[in-house]
Amino acid sequence: MATTTTEAAAPDAATTEKLISSDSHVTVKHGHVKKCLASKFHEDYDDAYRRFMAVFLGGGAAKANQGAMKFPGRALGRPGTYDPVERLKDMDLDGVHTEVMYCELSAYRYLYMMERGSFEATRAFNDTLRDFEATDPARLVVNYQIPINDIGFAVGEVQRLASVGAKSLQLPVFPREVGMPDYWDPVYDPLWSAVQETGLPMTFHIGLNTALDDMAKRDPTPNLAATIPCIPPSTTEALGMWLLTGVLERFPDLKIVFVESGLGWVAWYLYFVDDMVQWQGYEYPELKELPSFYFHRNVYLTFIKEPDAVQFLRHRLGVENLMWSTDYPHPPTTWPESRSIVADQFAGVPQADRDLMVSGNARRVWNL
């Protein structure tokens, strides 16, 4: 187990820095949400979730969901996953000061299916997250979920959340999976305008990409070992829709965070899409700059353990675009050894670069 801050032999920079995890997780149970939701909507809530699960378990995600339960994990099942007081204890044990958290329930995937009360249920869901955060808002930062199936409601919910001190918003990575057009479509312009006005970042956490369902069905390996590594780079689709279509030209102050998508493949991608213009003869009529310009200005990436990327690719990706995370309590998590893992991963990295990646960028992105 890593030495905690309070046990450190000497108060050097490595042991006194306030680590910020830009990707951790929190569990919200249906019963907690329904406590914030009028009882007349409970049946509609349950029915929408059942219909969503019937579709979810009908694809390759079924095998993924079942296999995930077999994964080992240092923190799986700990009370800190759902109890904020216990969470703070686990953070102290790990030497992590602040965590930006993503809910295990993707409410925007099923709440829009409710026959009645979808707006009320969305507010109840986000209020449940707010209750968790309220235990220590300086250290617990939740991502409030924004459904995109009704843009007018989404705008109102963004404004409501901003008015009560929200720090972060989460949207689906792939809008097609909830029956909506891709994010370059002008239908979203009122939403992007509202988000830009608040200054809040929009986060897009990788998940079980339905485009990989067929592969998941064919994958013969235990726990989908062949499929799982395909999920992070599948974010290429979403990244391209943001960088190449002009939406960041129209809304230059948006902050886009791709969560748990990894780093290494992005360096190649940025080189390639720039080269398409500079050498291959492609044109991006909606852009005034190279695609990489919009990445460095608007996009941020989280990572857990990618020492090669940290050591050799950080300047290509942009030191100011990278944010470290623990991924608590998922199998890759660095808990409870985050400080020693950070020390190993950042060995030889200049302190100024390290400071940005383990805390400074997160403070700036989430206005902490």
PDB file of N, CA, C and O in Angstrom, residues 214-267:
ATOM      1  N   ASP A 214     -21.446  -6.782 -32.221  1.00  0.00           N
ATOM      2  CA  ASP A 214     -21.191  -7.993 -32.997  1.00  0.00           C
ATOM      3  C   ASP A 214     -19.867  -8.633 -32.589  1.00  0.00           C
ATOM      4  O   ASP A 214     -19.768  -9.858 -32.462  1.00  0.00           O
ATOM      5  N   MET A 215     -18.860  -7.801 -32.368  1.00  0.00           N
ATOM      6  CA  MET A 215     -17.580  -8.342 -31.931  1.00  0.00           C
ATOM      7  C   MET A 215     -17.709  -8.998 -30.569  1.00  0.00           C
ATOM      8  O   MET A 215     -17.141 -10.064 -30.316  1.00  0.00           O
ATOM      9  N   ALA A 216     -18.482  -8.360 -29.675  1.00  0.00           N
ATOM     10  CA  ALA A 216     -18.664  -8.934 -28.343  1.00  0.00           C
ATOM     11  C   ALA A 216     -19.340 -10.294 -28.409  1.00  0.00           C
ATOM     12  O   ALA A 216     -19.016 -11.203 -27.640  1.00  0.00           O
ATOM     13  N   LYS A 217     -20.267 -10.448 -29.347  1.00  0.00           N
ATOM     14  CA  LYS A 217     -20.932 -11.743 -29.502  1.00  0.00           C
ATOM     15  C   LYS A 217     -19.960 -12.810 -30.001  1.00  0.00           C
ATOM     16  O   LYS A 217     -20.078 -13.987 -29.652  1.00  0.00           O
ATOM     17  N   ARG A 218     -18.993 -12.396 -30.848  1.00  0.00           N
ATOM     18  CA  ARG A 218     -18.068 -13.357 -31.437  1.00  0.00           C
ATOM     19  C   ARG A 218     -16.833 -13.612 -30.578  1.00  0.00           C
ATOM     20  O   ARG A 218     -16.116 -14.588 -30.789  1.00  0.00           O
ATOM     21  N   ASP A 219     -16.597 -12.757 -29.616  1.00  0.00           N
ATOM     22  CA  ASP A 219     -15.378 -12.812 -28.808  1.00  0.00           C
ATOM     23  C   ASP A 219     -15.360 -14.076 -27.938  1.00  0.00           C
ATOM     24  O   ASP A 219     -16.196 -14.235 -27.055  1.00  0.00           O
ATOM     25  N   PRO A 220     -14.394 -14.983 -28.158  1.00  0.00           N
ATOM     26  CA  PRO A 220     -14.364 -16.228 -27.387  1.00  0.00           C
ATOM     27  C   PRO A 220     -13.576 -16.124 -26.083  1.00  0.00           C
ATOM     28  O   PRO A 220     -13.523 -17.081 -25.310  1.00  0.00           O
ATOM     29  N   THR A 221     -12.963 -14.961 -25.829  1.00  0.00           N
ATOM     30  CA  THR A 221     -12.048 -14.857 -24.694  1.00  0.00           C
ATOM     31  C   THR A 221     -12.800 -14.590 -23.394  1.00  0.00           C
ATOM     32  O   THR A 221     -13.891 -14.003 -23.394  1.00  0.00           O
ATOM     33  N   PRO A 222     -12.237 -15.008 -22.254  1.00  0.00           N
ATOM     34  CA  PRO A 222     -12.864 -14.717 -20.961  1.00  0.00           C
ATOM     35  C   PRO A 222     -12.999 -13.214 -20.735  1.00  0.00           C
ATOM     36  O   PRO A 222     -12.070 -12.451 -21.010  1.00  0.00           O
ATOM     37  N   ASN A 223     -14.164 -12.817 -20.267  1.00  0.00           N
ATOM     38  CA  ASN A 223     -14.406 -11.405 -19.934  1.00  0.00           C
ATOM     39  C   ASN A 223     -14.142 -10.456 -21.092  1.00  0.00           C
ATOM     40  O   ASN A 223     -13.758  -9.301 -20.895  1.00  0.00           O
ATOM     41  N   LEU A 224     -14.360 -10.938 -22.318  1.00  0.00           N
ATOM     42  CA  LEU A 224     -14.242 -10.102 -23.515  1.00  0.00           C
ATOM     43  C   LEU A 224     -12.867  -9.452 -23.639  1.00  0.00           C
ATOM     44  O   LEU A 224     -12.747  -8.271 -23.981  1.00  0.00           O
ATOM     45  N   ALA A 225     -11.842 -10.226 -23.411  1.00  0.00           N
ATOM     46  CA  ALA A 225     -10.483  -9.679 -23.434  1.00  0.00           C
ATOM     47  C   ALA A 225     -10.093  -9.122 -24.790  1.00  0.00           C
ATOM     48  O   ALA A 225      -9.274  -8.207 -24.885  1.00  0.00           O
ATOM     49  N   ALA A 226     -10.666  -9.645 -25.878  1.00  0.00           N
ATOM     50  CA  ALA A 226     -10.352  -9.110 -27.207  1.00  0.00           C
ATOM     51  C   ALA A 226     -11.142  -7.848 -27.508  1.00  0.00           C
ATOM     52  O   ALA A 226     -10.682  -6.982 -28.260  1.00  0.00           O
ATOM     53  N   THR A 227     -12.320  -7.727 -26.931  1.00  0.00           N
ATOM     54  CA  THR A 227     -13.200  -6.594 -27.218  1.00  0.00           C
ATOM     55  C   THR A 227     -12.855  -5.357 -26.395  1.00  0.00           C
ATOM     56  O   THR A 227     -12.877  -4.235 -26.911  1.00  0.00           O
ATOM     57  N   ILE A 228     -12.557  -5.553 -25.121  1.00  0.00           N
ATOM     58  CA  ILE A 228     -12.362  -4.421 -24.210  1.00  0.00           C
ATOM     59  C   ILE A 228     -11.329  -3.419 -24.730  1.00  0.00           C
ATOM     60  O   ILE A 228     -11.574  -2.203 -24.709  1.00  0.00           O
ATOM     61  N   PRO A 229     -10.156  -3.843 -25.249  1.00  0.00           N
ATOM     62  CA  PRO A 229      -9.191  -2.845 -25.729  1.00  0.00           C
ATOM     63  C   PRO A 229      -9.662  -2.079 -26.961  1.00  0.00           C
ATOM     64  O   PRO A 229      -9.065  -1.055 -27.319  1.00  0.00           O
ATOM     65  N   CYS A 230     -10.725  -2.554 -27.624  1.00  0.00           N
ATOM     66  CA  CYS A 230     -11.247  -1.846 -28.799  1.00  0.00           C
ATOM     67  C   CYS A 230     -12.140  -0.670 -28.413  1.00  0.00           C
ATOM     68  O   CYS A 230     -12.438   0.188 -29.254  1.00  0.00           O
ATOM     69  N   ILE A 231     -12.594  -0.643 -27.167  1.00  0.00           N
ATOM     70  CA  ILE A 231     -13.561   0.377 -26.767  1.00  0.00           C
ATOM     71  C   ILE A 231     -12.945   1.773 -26.720  1.00  0.00           C
ATOM     72  O   ILE A 231     -13.495   2.715 -27.309  1.00  0.00           O
ATOM     73  N   PRO A 232     -11.805   1.984 -26.045  1.00  0.00           N
ATOM     74  CA  PRO A 232     -11.260   3.355 -26.013  1.00  0.00           C
ATOM     75  C   PRO A 232     -11.003   3.959 -27.386  1.00  0.00           C
ATOM     76  O   PRO A 232     -11.484   5.074 -27.678  1.00  0.00           O
ATOM     77  N   PRO A 233     -10.284   3.268 -28.307  1.00  0.00           N
ATOM     78  CA  PRO A 233     -10.042   3.921 -29.613  1.00  0.00           C
ATOM     79  C   PRO A 233     -11.283   4.048 -30.474  1.00  0.00           C
ATOM     80  O   PRO A 233     -11.256   4.788 -31.470  1.00  0.00           O
ATOM     81  N   SER A 234     -12.380   3.365 -30.120  1.00  0.00           N
ATOM     82  CA  SER A 234     -13.615   3.564 -30.885  1.00  0.00           C
ATOM     83  C   SER A 234     -14.152   4.977 -30.700  1.00  0.00           C
ATOM     84  O   SER A 234     -15.017   5.431 -31.449  1.00  0.00           O
ATOM     85  N   THR A 235     -13.606   5.689 -29.711  1.00  0.00           N
ATOM     86  CA  THR A 235     -13.972   7.089 -29.490  1.00  0.00           C
ATOM     87  C   THR A 235     -13.523   7.967 -30.650  1.00  0.00           C
ATOM     88  O   THR A 235     -13.913   9.131 -30.740  1.00  0.00           O
ATOM     89  N   THR A 236     -12.694   7.422 -31.540  1.00  0.00           N
ATOM     90  CA  THR A 236     -12.285   8.149 -32.745  1.00  0.00           C
ATOM     91  C   THR A 236     -13.485   8.739 -33.469  1.00  0.00           C
ATOM     92  O   THR A 236     -13.449   9.882 -33.952  1.00  0.00           O
ATOM     93  N   GLU A 237     -14.554   7.973 -33.545  1.00  0.00           N
ATOM     94  CA  GLU A 237     -15.771   8.444 -34.217  1.00  0.00           C
ATOM     95  C   GLU A 237     -16.279   9.728 -33.582  1.00  0.00           C
ATOM     96  O   GLU A 237     -16.556  10.722 -34.272  1.00  0.00           O
ATOM     97  N   ALA A 238     -16.399   9.711 -32.260  1.00  0.00           N
ATOM     98  CA  ALA A 238     -16.917  10.885 -31.561  1.00  0.00           C
ATOM     99  C   ALA A 238     -15.963  12.061 -31.654  1.00  0.00           C
ATOM    100  O   ALA A 238     -16.385  13.210 -31.861  1.00  0.00           O
ATOM    101  N   LEU A 239     -14.670  11.804 -31.513  1.00  0.00           N
ATOM    102  CA  LEU A 239     -13.678  12.884 -31.589  1.00  0.00           C
ATOM    103  C   LEU A 239     -13.731  13.560 -32.951  1.00  0.00           C
ATOM    104  O   LEU A 239     -13.684  14.791 -33.062  1.00  0.00           O
ATOM    105  N   GLY A 240     -13.856  12.762 -34.008  1.00  0.00           N
ATOM    106  CA  GLY A 240     -13.923  13.331 -35.344  1.00  0.00           C
ATOM    107  C   GLY A 240     -15.138  14.213 -35.551  1.00  0.00           C
ATOM    108  O   GLY A 240     -15.068  15.241 -36.235  1.00  0.00           O
ATOM    109  N   MET A 241     -16.274  13.822 -34.965  1.00  0.00           N
ATOM    110  CA  MET A 241     -17.491  14.617 -35.107  1.00  0.00           C
ATOM    111  C   MET A 241     -17.340  15.987 -34.445  1.00  0.00           C
ATOM    112  O   MET A 241     -17.964  16.961 -34.876  1.00  0.00           O
ATOM    113  N   TRP A 242     -16.519  16.066 -33.423  1.00  0.00           N
ATOM    114  CA  TRP A 242     -16.272  17.358 -32.785  1.00  0.00           C
ATOM    115  C   TRP A 242     -15.216  18.169 -33.524  1.00  0.00           C
ATOM    116  O   TRP A 242     -15.361  19.379 -33.714  1.00  0.00           O
ATOM    117  N   LEU A 243     -14.128  17.515 -33.949  1.00  0.00           N
ATOM    118  CA  LEU A 243     -12.992  18.259 -34.492  1.00  0.00           C
ATOM    119  C   LEU A 243     -13.148  18.666 -35.948  1.00  0.00           C
ATOM    120  O   LEU A 243     -12.622  19.708 -36.361  1.00  0.00           O
ATOM    121  N   LEU A 244     -13.843  17.876 -36.753  1.00  0.00           N
ATOM    122  CA  LEU A 244     -13.787  18.046 -38.201  1.00  0.00           C
ATOM    123  C   LEU A 244     -15.023  18.691 -38.807  1.00  0.00           C
ATOM    124  O   LEU A 244     -15.048  18.916 -40.028  1.00  0.00           O
ATOM    125  N   THR A 245     -16.017  19.008 -38.015  1.00  0.00           N
ATOM    126  CA  THR A 245     -17.311  19.410 -38.569  1.00  0.00           C
ATOM    127  C   THR A 245     -17.655  20.880 -38.385  1.00  0.00           C
ATOM    128  O   THR A 245     -18.681  21.329 -38.889  1.00  0.00           O
ATOM    129  N   GLY A 246     -16.846  21.627 -37.652  1.00  0.00           N
ATOM    130  CA  GLY A 246     -17.091  23.055 -37.498  1.00  0.00           C
ATOM    131  C   GLY A 246     -17.826  23.455 -36.237  1.00  0.00           C
ATOM    132  O   GLY A 246     -17.980  24.652 -35.964  1.00  0.00           O
ATOM    133  N   VAL A 247     -18.271  22.486 -35.425  1.00  0.00           N
ATOM    134  CA  VAL A 247     -19.017  22.862 -34.225  1.00  0.00           C
ATOM    135  C   VAL A 247     -18.136  23.659 -33.262  1.00  0.00           C
ATOM    136  O   VAL A 247     -18.600  24.612 -32.619  1.00  0.00           O
ATOM    137  N   LEU A 248     -16.841  23.335 -33.199  1.00  0.00           N
ATOM    138  CA  LEU A 248     -15.941  24.076 -32.314  1.00  0.00           C
ATOM    139  C   LEU A 248     -15.491  25.390 -32.940  1.00  0.00           C
ATOM    140  O   LEU A 248     -14.937  26.247 -32.250  1.00  0.00           O
ATOM    141  N   GLU A 249     -15.737  25.564 -34.217  1.00  0.00           N
ATOM    142  CA  GLU A 249     -15.551  26.857 -34.852  1.00  0.00           C
ATOM    143  C   GLU A 249     -16.677  27.797 -34.434  1.00  0.00           C
ATOM    144  O   GLU A 249     -16.458  28.984 -34.169  1.00  0.00           O
ATOM    145  N   ARG A 250     -17.897  27.239 -34.358  1.00  0.00           N
ATOM    146  CA  ARG A 250     -19.064  28.049 -33.989  1.00  0.00           C
ATOM    147  C   ARG A 250     -19.110  28.330 -32.490  1.00  0.00           C
ATOM    148  O   ARG A 250     -19.639  29.361 -32.074  1.00  0.00           O
ATOM    149  N   PHE A 251     -18.569  27.395 -31.694  1.00  0.00           N
ATOM    150  CA  PHE A 251     -18.628  27.545 -30.234  1.00  0.00           C
ATOM    151  C   PHE A 251     -17.212  27.378 -29.677  1.00  0.00           C
ATOM    152  O   PHE A 251     -16.861  26.340 -29.131  1.00  0.00           O
ATOM    153  N   PRO A 252     -16.395  28.409 -29.795  1.00  0.00           N
ATOM    154  CA  PRO A 252     -14.964  28.286 -29.498  1.00  0.00           C
ATOM    155  C   PRO A 252     -14.620  28.133 -28.025  1.00  0.00           C
ATOM    156  O   PRO A 252     -13.480  27.795 -27.703  1.00  0.00           O
ATOM    157  N   ASP A 253     -15.579  28.375 -27.132  1.00  0.00           N
ATOM    158  CA  ASP A 253     -15.268  28.318 -25.705  1.00  0.00           C
ATOM    159  C   ASP A 253     -15.746  27.037 -25.030  1.00  0.00           C
ATOM    160  O   ASP A 253     -15.659  26.909 -23.802  1.00  0.00           O
ATOM    161  N   LEU A 254     -16.247  26.077 -25.796  1.00  0.00           N
ATOM    162  CA  LEU A 254     -16.662  24.811 -25.202  1.00  0.00           C
ATOM    163  C   LEU A 254     -15.448  24.051 -24.674  1.00  0.00           C
ATOM    164  O   LEU A 254     -14.365  24.088 -25.258  1.00  0.00           O
ATOM    165  N   LYS A 255     -15.660  23.347 -23.566  1.00  0.00           N
ATOM    166  CA  LYS A 255     -14.632  22.459 -23.010  1.00  0.00           C
ATOM    167  C   LYS A 255     -15.157  21.031 -23.114  1.00  0.00           C
ATOM    168  O   LYS A 255     -16.170  20.692 -22.511  1.00  0.00           O
ATOM    169  N   ILE A 256     -14.445  20.195 -23.883  1.00  0.00           N
ATOM    170  CA  ILE A 256     -14.854  18.825 -24.162  1.00  0.00           C
ATOM    171  C   ILE A 256     -13.860  17.883 -23.498  1.00  0.00           C
ATOM    172  O   ILE A 256     -12.653  17.968 -23.761  1.00  0.00           O
ATOM    173  N   VAL A 257     -14.350  16.985 -22.651  1.00  0.00           N
ATOM    174  CA  VAL A 257     -13.478  16.035 -21.960  1.00  0.00           C
ATOM    175  C   VAL A 257     -13.851  14.619 -22.376  1.00  0.00           C
ATOM    176  O   VAL A 257     -14.976  14.164 -22.145  1.00  0.00           O
ATOM    177  N   PHE A 258     -12.902  13.926 -23.013  1.00  0.00           N
ATOM    178  CA  PHE A 258     -13.096  12.504 -23.310  1.00  0.00           C
ATOM    179  C   PHE A 258     -12.473  11.703 -22.169  1.00  0.00           C
ATOM    180  O   PHE A 258     -11.282  11.817 -21.895  1.00  0.00           O
ATOM    181  N   VAL A 259     -13.312  10.893 -21.546  1.00  0.00           N
ATOM    182  CA  VAL A 259     -12.935  10.251 -20.292  1.00  0.00           C
ATOM    183  C   VAL A 259     -12.650   8.766 -20.511  1.00  0.00           C
ATOM    184  O   VAL A 259     -13.477   8.040 -21.064  1.00  0.00           O
ATOM    185  N   GLU A 260     -11.467   8.361 -20.075  1.00  0.00           N
ATOM    186  CA  GLU A 260     -11.031   6.961 -20.114  1.00  0.00           C
ATOM    187  C   GLU A 260     -10.839   6.450 -21.549  1.00  0.00           C
ATOM    188  O   GLU A 260     -10.863   5.244 -21.787  1.00  0.00           O
ATOM    189  N   SER A 261     -10.670   7.364 -22.469  1.00  0.00           N
ATOM    190  CA  SER A 261     -10.462   6.957 -23.860  1.00  0.00           C
ATOM    191  C   SER A 261      -9.004   6.681 -24.174  1.00  0.00           C
ATOM    192  O   SER A 261      -8.676   6.191 -25.253  1.00  0.00           O
ATOM    193  N   GLY A 262      -8.108   6.989 -23.242  1.00  0.00           N
ATOM    194  CA  GLY A 262      -6.691   6.728 -23.461  1.00  0.00           C
ATOM    195  C   GLY A 262      -6.011   7.827 -24.250  1.00  0.00           C
ATOM    196  O   GLY A 262      -6.640   8.776 -24.720  1.00  0.00           O
ATOM    197  N   LEU A 263      -4.695   7.688 -24.400  1.00  0.00           N
ATOM    198  CA  LEU A 263      -3.884   8.746 -24.988  1.00  0.00           C
ATOM    199  C   LEU A 263      -3.178   8.358 -26.278  1.00  0.00           C
ATOM    200  O   LEU A 263      -3.173   9.105 -27.245  1.00  0.00           O
ATOM    201  N   GLY A 264      -2.544   7.192 -26.297  1.00  0.00           N
ATOM    202  CA  GLY A 264      -1.621   6.867 -27.368  1.00  0.00           C
ATOM    203  C   GLY A 264      -2.201   6.988 -28.761  1.00  0.00           C
ATOM    204  O   GLY A 264      -1.579   7.565 -29.668  1.00  0.00           O
ATOM    205  N   TRP A 265      -3.409   6.466 -28.956  1.00  0.00           N
ATOM    206  CA  TRP A 265      -4.003   6.488 -30.295  1.00  0.00           C
ATOM    207  C   TRP A 265      -4.327   7.907 -30.749  1.00  0.00           C
ATOM    208  O   TRP A 265      -4.361   8.185 -31.950  1.00  0.00           O
ATOM    209  N   VAL A 266      -4.541   8.824 -29.809  1.00  0.00           N
ATOM    210  CA  VAL A 266      -4.930  10.188 -30.167  1.00  0.00           C
ATOM    211  C   VAL A 266      -3.769  10.916 -30.845  1.00  0.00           C
ATOM    212  O   VAL A 266      -3.988  11.730 -31.752  1.00  0.00           O
ATOM    213  N   ALA A 267      -2.539  10.620 -30.427  1.00  0.00           N
ATOM    214  CA  ALA A 267      -1.379  11.259 -31.066  1.00  0.00           C
ATOM    215  C   ALA A 267      -1.328  10.906 -32.541  1.00  0.00           C
ATOM    216  O   ALA A 267      -1.097  11.776 -33.404  1.00  0.00           O
TER     217      ALA A 267
END
